Coordinates of C-alpha atoms in Angstrom, one line a residue:
X1 CA 115.5 186.2 102.4
X2 CA 119.0 184.9 103.2
X3 CA 117.6 182.8 106.4
X4 CA 115.1 181.2 103.9
X5 CA 117.8 180.6 101.4
X6 CA 120.4 179.3 104.2
X7 CA 117.4 176.9 105.9
X8 CA 116.8 175.3 102.3
X9 CA 120.1 174.4 101.6
X10 CA 120.5 172.8 104.9
X11 CA 117.5 170.9 104.3
X12 CA 119.0 169.8 101.0
X13 CA 122.4 168.9 102.7
X14 CA 120.4 166.8 105.7
X15 CA 118.0 165.5 102.7
X16 CA 121.3 163.9 100.4
X17 CA 122.7 162.9 103.2
X18 CA 119.9 160.8 104.7
X19 CA 119.4 159.5 100.9
X20 CA 123.4 158.5 100.8
X21 CA 122.7 156.8 104.1
X22 CA 119.6 154.8 103.0
X23 CA 120.7 154.0 99.6
X24 CA 124.2 153.1 100.1
X25 CA 125.8 150.6 102.2
X26 CA 129.1 151.9 102.9
X27 CA 132.5 149.8 103.7
X28 CA 131.9 147.3 101.0
X29 CA 135.6 146.2 100.9
X30 CA 135.9 147.0 104.7
X31 CA 133.4 144.3 105.9
X32 CA 134.5 142.2 103.7
X33 CA 137.8 142.1 104.8
X34 CA 136.4 141.6 108.5
X35 CA 134.4 138.6 107.6
X36 CA 137.6 137.1 106.0
X37 CA 139.7 138.2 108.8
X38 CA 137.5 136.8 111.3
X39 CA 136.6 133.5 109.7
X40 CA 139.7 132.7 109.0
X41 CA 140.8 133.2 112.4
X42 CA 138.7 131.0 114.0
X43 CA 138.9 128.2 111.5
X44 CA 142.8 128.4 111.8
X45 CA 142.0 128.1 115.7
X46 CA 139.6 125.5 115.3
X47 CA 141.9 123.6 112.8
X48 CA 144.9 123.7 115.3
X49 CA 142.9 122.8 117.9
X50 CA 141.1 120.2 116.6
X51 CA 143.3 117.3 118.1
X52 CA 142.5 118.9 122.0
X53 CA 139.0 120.0 120.6
X54 CA 137.8 117.5 123.8
X55 CA 139.7 118.4 126.2
X56 CA 139.0 122.0 125.3
X57 CA 134.9 122.2 124.8
X58 CA 133.8 118.4 124.5
X59 CA 133.1 115.7 127.1
X60 CA 136.9 115.4 128.5
X61 CA 136.7 119.4 129.6
X62 CA 138.1 120.2 133.1
X63 CA 134.7 122.7 132.6
X64 CA 132.5 119.8 132.9
X65 CA 129.1 119.6 131.1
X66 CA 126.9 119.9 134.6
X67 CA 129.2 123.0 135.6
X68 CA 129.0 124.8 132.4
X69 CA 125.1 123.9 133.0
X70 CA 125.0 125.7 135.8
X71 CA 127.0 128.7 135.3
X72 CA 124.6 129.4 131.9
X73 CA 121.8 128.6 133.8
X74 CA 122.7 131.9 135.8
X75 CA 124.3 134.1 132.8
X76 CA 121.8 132.9 130.3
X77 CA 123.5 132.8 127.5
X78 CA 123.2 130.9 124.5
X79 CA 125.5 127.6 123.5
X80 CA 124.0 124.7 121.4
X81 CA 126.3 122.6 123.4
X82 CA 123.8 122.2 126.3
X83 CA 121.3 121.1 124.4
X84 CA 123.0 117.5 124.5
X85 CA 126.0 116.3 126.5
X86 CA 126.7 113.6 123.9
X87 CA 129.9 113.3 121.9
X88 CA 128.2 112.4 118.6
X89 CA 126.5 116.2 119.6
X90 CA 129.7 117.6 120.2
X91 CA 131.4 116.4 116.9
X92 CA 128.2 118.1 114.8
X93 CA 128.4 121.2 116.8
X94 CA 132.3 121.0 116.3
X95 CA 132.2 120.7 112.6
X96 CA 129.0 122.8 111.9
X97 CA 131.6 125.3 113.8
X98 CA 134.2 124.7 111.6
X99 CA 132.6 124.7 107.9
X100 CA 130.3 128.0 108.4
X101 CA 133.7 129.6 109.2
X102 CA 135.4 128.0 106.0
X103 CA 131.7 128.8 104.0
X104 CA 131.6 132.5 105.1
X105 CA 135.7 133.1 104.7
X106 CA 134.9 132.5 100.6
X107 CA 131.4 133.8 100.9
X108 CA 129.3 131.6 100.0
X109 CA 125.6 132.2 100.9
X110 CA 126.4 135.0 103.7
X111 CA 122.9 135.0 104.6
X112 CA 122.7 131.6 105.9
X113 CA 126.9 131.1 107.1
X114 CA 127.1 134.1 109.1
X115 CA 124.4 133.1 111.1
X116 CA 125.8 129.9 111.6
X117 CA 129.1 131.1 111.9
X118 CA 127.4 133.5 115.2
X119 CA 125.8 129.5 116.6
X120 CA 129.0 128.3 116.4
X121 CA 131.2 130.8 118.2
X122 CA 128.5 131.4 120.6
X123 CA 128.4 127.5 121.4
X124 CA 131.9 126.6 121.7
X125 CA 132.7 129.9 123.8
X126 CA 130.0 129.8 126.4
X127 CA 130.7 126.2 127.0
X128 CA 134.1 126.7 128.1
X129 CA 134.2 130.4 128.9
X130 CA 138.0 130.0 130.7
X131 CA 139.8 128.8 126.9
X132 CA 140.7 132.1 125.5
X133 CA 143.5 134.5 124.9
X134 CA 141.7 138.2 124.8
X135 CA 141.1 137.6 121.1
X136 CA 138.1 135.5 121.7
X137 CA 136.4 137.9 123.0
X138 CA 136.9 140.4 120.0
X139 CA 135.5 137.0 117.8
X140 CA 132.5 136.7 119.8
X141 CA 131.5 140.3 119.5
X142 CA 132.2 140.3 115.6
X143 CA 130.4 137.4 114.9
X144 CA 127.4 138.8 116.5
X145 CA 127.8 142.3 114.5
X146 CA 128.9 140.1 111.3
X147 CA 125.4 138.9 110.6
X148 CA 124.1 142.6 110.4
X149 CA 126.3 144.2 107.7
X150 CA 126.2 143.5 104.0
X151 CA 130.0 141.7 103.9
X152 CA 129.1 139.4 100.8
X153 CA 129.4 142.5 98.6
X154 CA 132.5 141.9 97.3
X155 CA 135.4 139.3 97.2
X156 CA 133.0 136.4 97.5
X157 CA 131.2 133.7 96.0
X158 CA 127.9 135.8 96.4
X159 CA 129.6 138.8 94.2
X160 CA 130.5 136.0 91.6
X161 CA 127.4 134.1 91.7
X162 CA 125.8 138.0 91.4
X163 CA 127.6 139.0 88.5
X164 CA 127.3 135.9 86.7
X165 CA 123.0 136.3 87.0
X166 CA 123.4 139.6 85.9
X167 CA 124.9 138.6 82.7
X168 CA 122.6 135.7 82.1
X169 CA 120.3 138.4 82.6
X170 CA 121.7 140.9 80.1
X171 CA 122.0 137.7 77.2
X172 CA 118.4 136.2 77.9
X173 CA 119.8 133.0 79.4
X174 CA 118.2 131.0 82.6
X175 CA 120.0 131.2 85.9
X176 CA 121.1 127.8 86.8
X177 CA 118.5 126.2 89.0
X178 CA 120.8 124.7 91.6
X179 CA 122.3 128.3 92.4
X180 CA 119.0 129.4 92.8
X181 CA 117.7 126.7 94.9
X182 CA 120.6 126.8 97.8
X183 CA 119.4 129.7 99.0
X184 CA 115.7 128.7 99.6
X185 CA 117.1 125.4 100.9
X186 CA 119.2 126.7 103.5
X187 CA 116.4 128.9 104.5
X188 CA 114.0 126.3 104.9
X189 CA 116.5 123.7 106.9
X190 CA 117.7 126.9 109.5
X191 CA 114.0 127.8 110.1
X192 CA 113.1 124.4 111.1
X193 CA 116.1 124.4 113.5
X194 CA 115.4 127.9 114.8
X195 CA 111.9 126.1 115.3
X196 CA 112.5 123.2 117.3
X197 CA 115.4 125.4 119.3
X198 CA 112.7 127.9 119.6
X199 CA 110.1 125.6 121.7
X200 CA 112.8 123.3 123.3
X201 CA 113.8 127.0 124.8
X202 CA 117.1 126.5 123.6
X203 CA 118.1 129.9 122.7
X204 CA 119.2 130.8 126.2
X205 CA 117.4 133.7 128.6
X206 CA 118.3 136.6 126.8
X207 CA 115.4 138.3 124.6
X208 CA 118.0 139.9 121.9
X209 CA 119.0 136.1 120.9
X210 CA 115.8 134.7 119.6
X211 CA 114.2 138.4 118.2
X212 CA 117.3 139.0 116.2
X213 CA 117.1 135.1 114.7
X214 CA 113.4 135.5 114.1
X215 CA 114.0 138.7 112.3
X216 CA 117.0 137.7 110.1
X217 CA 115.1 134.4 109.6
X218 CA 111.7 136.4 108.4
X219 CA 113.7 139.2 106.5
X220 CA 115.6 136.9 104.8
X221 CA 112.2 135.2 103.2
X222 CA 110.7 138.1 103.0
X223 CA 113.8 139.3 100.7
X224 CA 113.7 136.4 98.5
X225 CA 110.2 136.5 97.9
X226 CA 110.0 139.9 96.9
X227 CA 113.1 139.9 95.0
X228 CA 111.9 136.9 92.9
X229 CA 107.9 138.2 92.1
X230 CA 108.7 141.9 92.6
X231 CA 112.1 143.3 91.9
X232 CA 111.1 146.6 90.9
X233 CA 108.4 147.3 93.8
X234 CA 108.2 149.9 96.7
X235 CA 108.7 147.0 98.8
X236 CA 111.8 146.2 97.7
X237 CA 113.4 149.5 98.1
X238 CA 112.1 149.5 101.3
X239 CA 113.9 146.2 102.3
X240 CA 117.3 147.8 100.9
X241 CA 116.6 150.4 102.8
X242 CA 116.7 148.3 106.2
X243 CA 119.6 146.6 104.9
X244 CA 121.7 149.6 103.9
X245 CA 120.8 151.2 107.3
X246 CA 121.2 148.0 109.5
X247 CA 124.9 148.1 107.8
X248 CA 126.4 151.1 108.1
X249 CA 125.1 151.4 111.8
X250 CA 127.0 148.0 112.4
X251 CA 129.8 149.4 110.9
X252 CA 129.7 152.5 113.1
X253 CA 129.6 150.3 116.3
X254 CA 132.2 148.0 114.7
X255 CA 134.5 151.3 114.2
X256 CA 133.5 152.7 118.0
X257 CA 134.1 149.1 119.3
X258 CA 138.1 149.1 118.4
X259 CA 138.1 152.5 119.6
X260 CA 136.9 151.4 123.0
X261 CA 138.9 148.5 123.1
X262 CA 142.0 150.4 122.3
X263 CA 141.1 153.4 124.6
X264 CA 140.3 151.1 127.7
X265 CA 143.6 149.3 126.9
X266 CA 145.9 152.4 127.1
X267 CA 144.2 154.3 130.0
X268 CA 144.6 151.1 131.9
X269 CA 147.9 150.9 131.1
X270 CA 149.1 154.5 131.8
X271 CA 147.7 153.7 135.7
X272 CA 150.4 150.7 135.9
X273 CA 153.7 151.7 137.6
X274 CA 155.5 149.0 135.0
X275 CA 154.0 150.9 132.1
X276 CA 155.3 154.3 133.8
X277 CA 158.9 153.3 134.2
X278 CA 159.3 151.7 130.9
X279 CA 159.6 148.1 132.2
X280 CA 156.2 146.4 131.4
X281 CA 157.7 144.4 128.4
X282 CA 160.7 142.9 130.1
X283 CA 158.2 140.7 132.4
X284 CA 156.3 138.8 129.5
X285 CA 159.5 138.2 127.9
X286 CA 160.9 136.2 130.2
X287 CA 157.8 134.2 130.7
X288 CA 158.0 130.5 129.5
X289 CA 154.6 130.3 128.9
X290 CA 154.7 133.7 125.9
X291 CA 158.3 132.9 125.0
X292 CA 158.3 130.4 121.9
X293 CA 161.3 131.9 120.5
X294 CA 163.6 132.3 123.5
X295 CA 166.6 133.4 121.9
X296 CA 164.8 136.7 120.3
X297 CA 163.0 137.2 123.2
X298 CA 166.4 137.2 125.6
X299 CA 167.9 139.8 122.9
X300 CA 165.1 142.1 122.7
X301 CA 164.9 142.4 126.4
X302 CA 168.4 143.2 126.8
X303 CA 167.8 146.1 125.1
X304 CA 166.9 148.4 128.1
X305 CA 166.0 151.7 125.0
X306 CA 164.4 149.1 122.9
X307 CA 162.4 147.4 125.9
X308 CA 161.3 151.3 127.1
X309 CA 161.1 152.6 123.2
X310 CA 158.2 150.0 122.5
X311 CA 156.8 150.0 126.0
X312 CA 156.2 153.9 126.0
X313 CA 154.9 153.7 122.0
X314 CA 152.3 150.7 122.9
X315 CA 150.7 153.0 125.5
X316 CA 151.0 156.3 123.4
X317 CA 149.6 154.5 120.2
X318 CA 146.9 152.8 122.1
X319 CA 145.9 155.8 124.0
X320 CA 146.0 158.6 120.6
X321 CA 144.7 156.1 117.7
X322 CA 140.4 157.2 118.5
X323 CA 142.2 161.2 118.3
X324 CA 143.5 160.7 114.7
X325 CA 140.2 159.6 112.8
X326 CA 139.6 163.0 111.7
X327 CA 143.0 163.1 110.3
X328 CA 143.7 160.4 108.0
X329 CA 147.3 160.3 107.2
X330 CA 148.0 160.5 111.0
X331 CA 145.3 157.9 111.4
X332 CA 146.5 155.5 108.8
X333 CA 150.5 155.7 110.4
X334 CA 148.9 154.5 113.4
X335 CA 146.9 152.0 112.0
X336 CA 150.3 150.3 110.3
X337 CA 151.5 150.8 114.1
X338 CA 149.3 149.0 116.0
X339 CA 149.3 146.0 112.8
X340 CA 152.8 145.9 113.5
X341 CA 152.6 145.8 117.3
X342 CA 149.8 142.9 116.6
X343 CA 152.5 140.9 114.3
X344 CA 154.9 141.5 117.1
X345 CA 153.3 140.0 119.9
X346 CA 151.9 137.0 117.7
X347 CA 155.9 136.6 116.8
X348 CA 157.8 137.3 120.6
X349 CA 154.2 135.8 122.8
X350 CA 153.2 133.2 120.7
X351 CA 149.8 134.8 120.1
X352 CA 149.1 134.5 116.7
X353 CA 144.7 134.3 116.8
X354 CA 144.6 137.2 119.1
X355 CA 146.9 139.5 116.8
X356 CA 144.9 138.5 114.0
X357 CA 141.9 138.7 115.7
X358 CA 142.7 142.1 116.6
X359 CA 144.5 142.9 112.4
X360 CA 141.1 141.8 111.2
X361 CA 139.3 144.5 113.7
X362 CA 142.3 146.9 112.9
X363 CA 141.0 146.7 109.0
X364 CA 137.6 148.4 109.1
X365 CA 139.9 151.5 109.2
X366 CA 141.7 150.5 106.2
X367 CA 141.6 153.2 103.0
X368 CA 139.0 151.8 100.2
X369 CA 141.9 152.7 97.9
X370 CA 144.8 150.7 99.5
X371 CA 142.1 147.8 99.8
X372 CA 141.1 148.0 95.9
X373 CA 144.7 148.4 95.1
X374 CA 145.3 145.0 97.1
X375 CA 142.4 143.4 95.0
X376 CA 143.9 144.1 92.1
X377 CA 147.7 142.6 93.1
X378 CA 145.8 139.4 94.5
X379 CA 143.6 139.3 91.3
X380 CA 146.8 139.6 89.0
X381 CA 149.2 137.0 91.3
X382 CA 146.2 134.6 91.3
X383 CA 146.1 134.9 86.7
X384 CA 149.9 134.2 86.7
X385 CA 149.6 131.4 88.8
X386 CA 146.4 129.9 87.7
X387 CA 146.6 131.5 83.8
X388 CA 143.1 130.7 81.9
X389 CA 143.4 129.3 78.5
X390 CA 142.9 130.9 75.7
X391 CA 139.3 132.4 75.0
X392 CA 137.3 132.3 71.6
X393 CA 136.4 136.2 70.8
X394 CA 133.3 137.3 72.5
X395 CA 133.9 134.8 74.8
X396 CA 132.9 135.0 78.3
X397 CA 134.9 133.1 81.2
X398 CA 133.0 132.2 84.6
X399 CA 135.5 134.5 86.9
X400 CA 134.8 137.5 84.7
X401 CA 133.6 141.1 86.1
X402 CA 132.8 139.0 89.1
X403 CA 133.4 142.4 91.2
X404 CA 131.5 144.1 88.8
X405 CA 129.3 146.5 90.5
X406 CA 125.9 145.1 92.0
X407 CA 122.6 146.3 90.8
X408 CA 119.8 146.8 93.1
X409 CA 118.2 143.1 92.7
X410 CA 122.0 141.7 93.4
X411 CA 122.2 138.5 94.8
X412 CA 124.6 140.0 98.0
X413 CA 124.4 139.6 101.3
X414 CA 121.3 141.9 102.9
X415 CA 119.9 141.4 106.1
X416 CA 122.2 139.1 107.8
X417 CA 125.2 140.5 106.4

């Protein structure tokens, strides 16, 4: 009797767990921060390198187009810059990468812009693989992961549009036609590009990228059709389950990736003699290439105790962090330490984009309570800087309830983010 009761309780717990995983997209705020962080990092990088873009990825690059073509024929990677060696095509690809990063940052039609962002990142980085500082590898991976997360559920124009549509439906009003047409138009345009690229064999030599792109494109078409014509059907519920599973699984992969990065870096450092004797930090502080503030670097390098503390502290934090995930307080302390460490790297070693990428990756572990509080502070600051005109009682303003909970038929990011 007792065994049957225990088995029934275990089955109930398992059923509740499965139901929660399939019915809920976890980490909405964390995935939004990742979306904003990585797209902003790449946007600022592209803007900074705008005057030098031809020397880095374009026709004037030391890694010539024919050399890149020879390498890509061997590693089978994807880059749209191999479709043509003309300067005009390079400018188009660079502009698409820049604009998609900006649109993804604000969360405008994240279904399409996350895919365009991934294509832009892969195209530029695979064109000149020797351009980067380590942060580009993280951006490369996260750009792929983002297309599978529902990263537009909060803090996005998608979330604001979904809230407006929900209010319009509640008030018996019709949604704006332009807002409803933008998604299908993007879907058709990207579908035509995907068909041409597939026919011309321009998606690289791997099987996973074409499969991923076709899966996302077909899934988004099915999502739009079901959401429009059968919003209460079982097909709609099934698509929502698939989207939630993809989102939750991808968040787990991102967390594992961050832990792997720190664990690998920490254990490799332990094997180095300079890290063992506590002097490793001293040497980069004396390299001209990594000293944007020579005076500040000299002050730190001249303090042997501080150099030793920071050297050993870096190793301890990186090795210990994966083991602290089950202790929330210790994890949060080490998380703050790692973010401060990357801020110091940006300031002392002149690697701002590497630090921004790592801080954005670390944000997947930030507490939801803190992110909600931070969002409230940002909203309050925005309202103080840009006060809204006095409203007539009962009148709604455009920005009201932009972060309202999404109902099952929301316009938030689904299979592609």
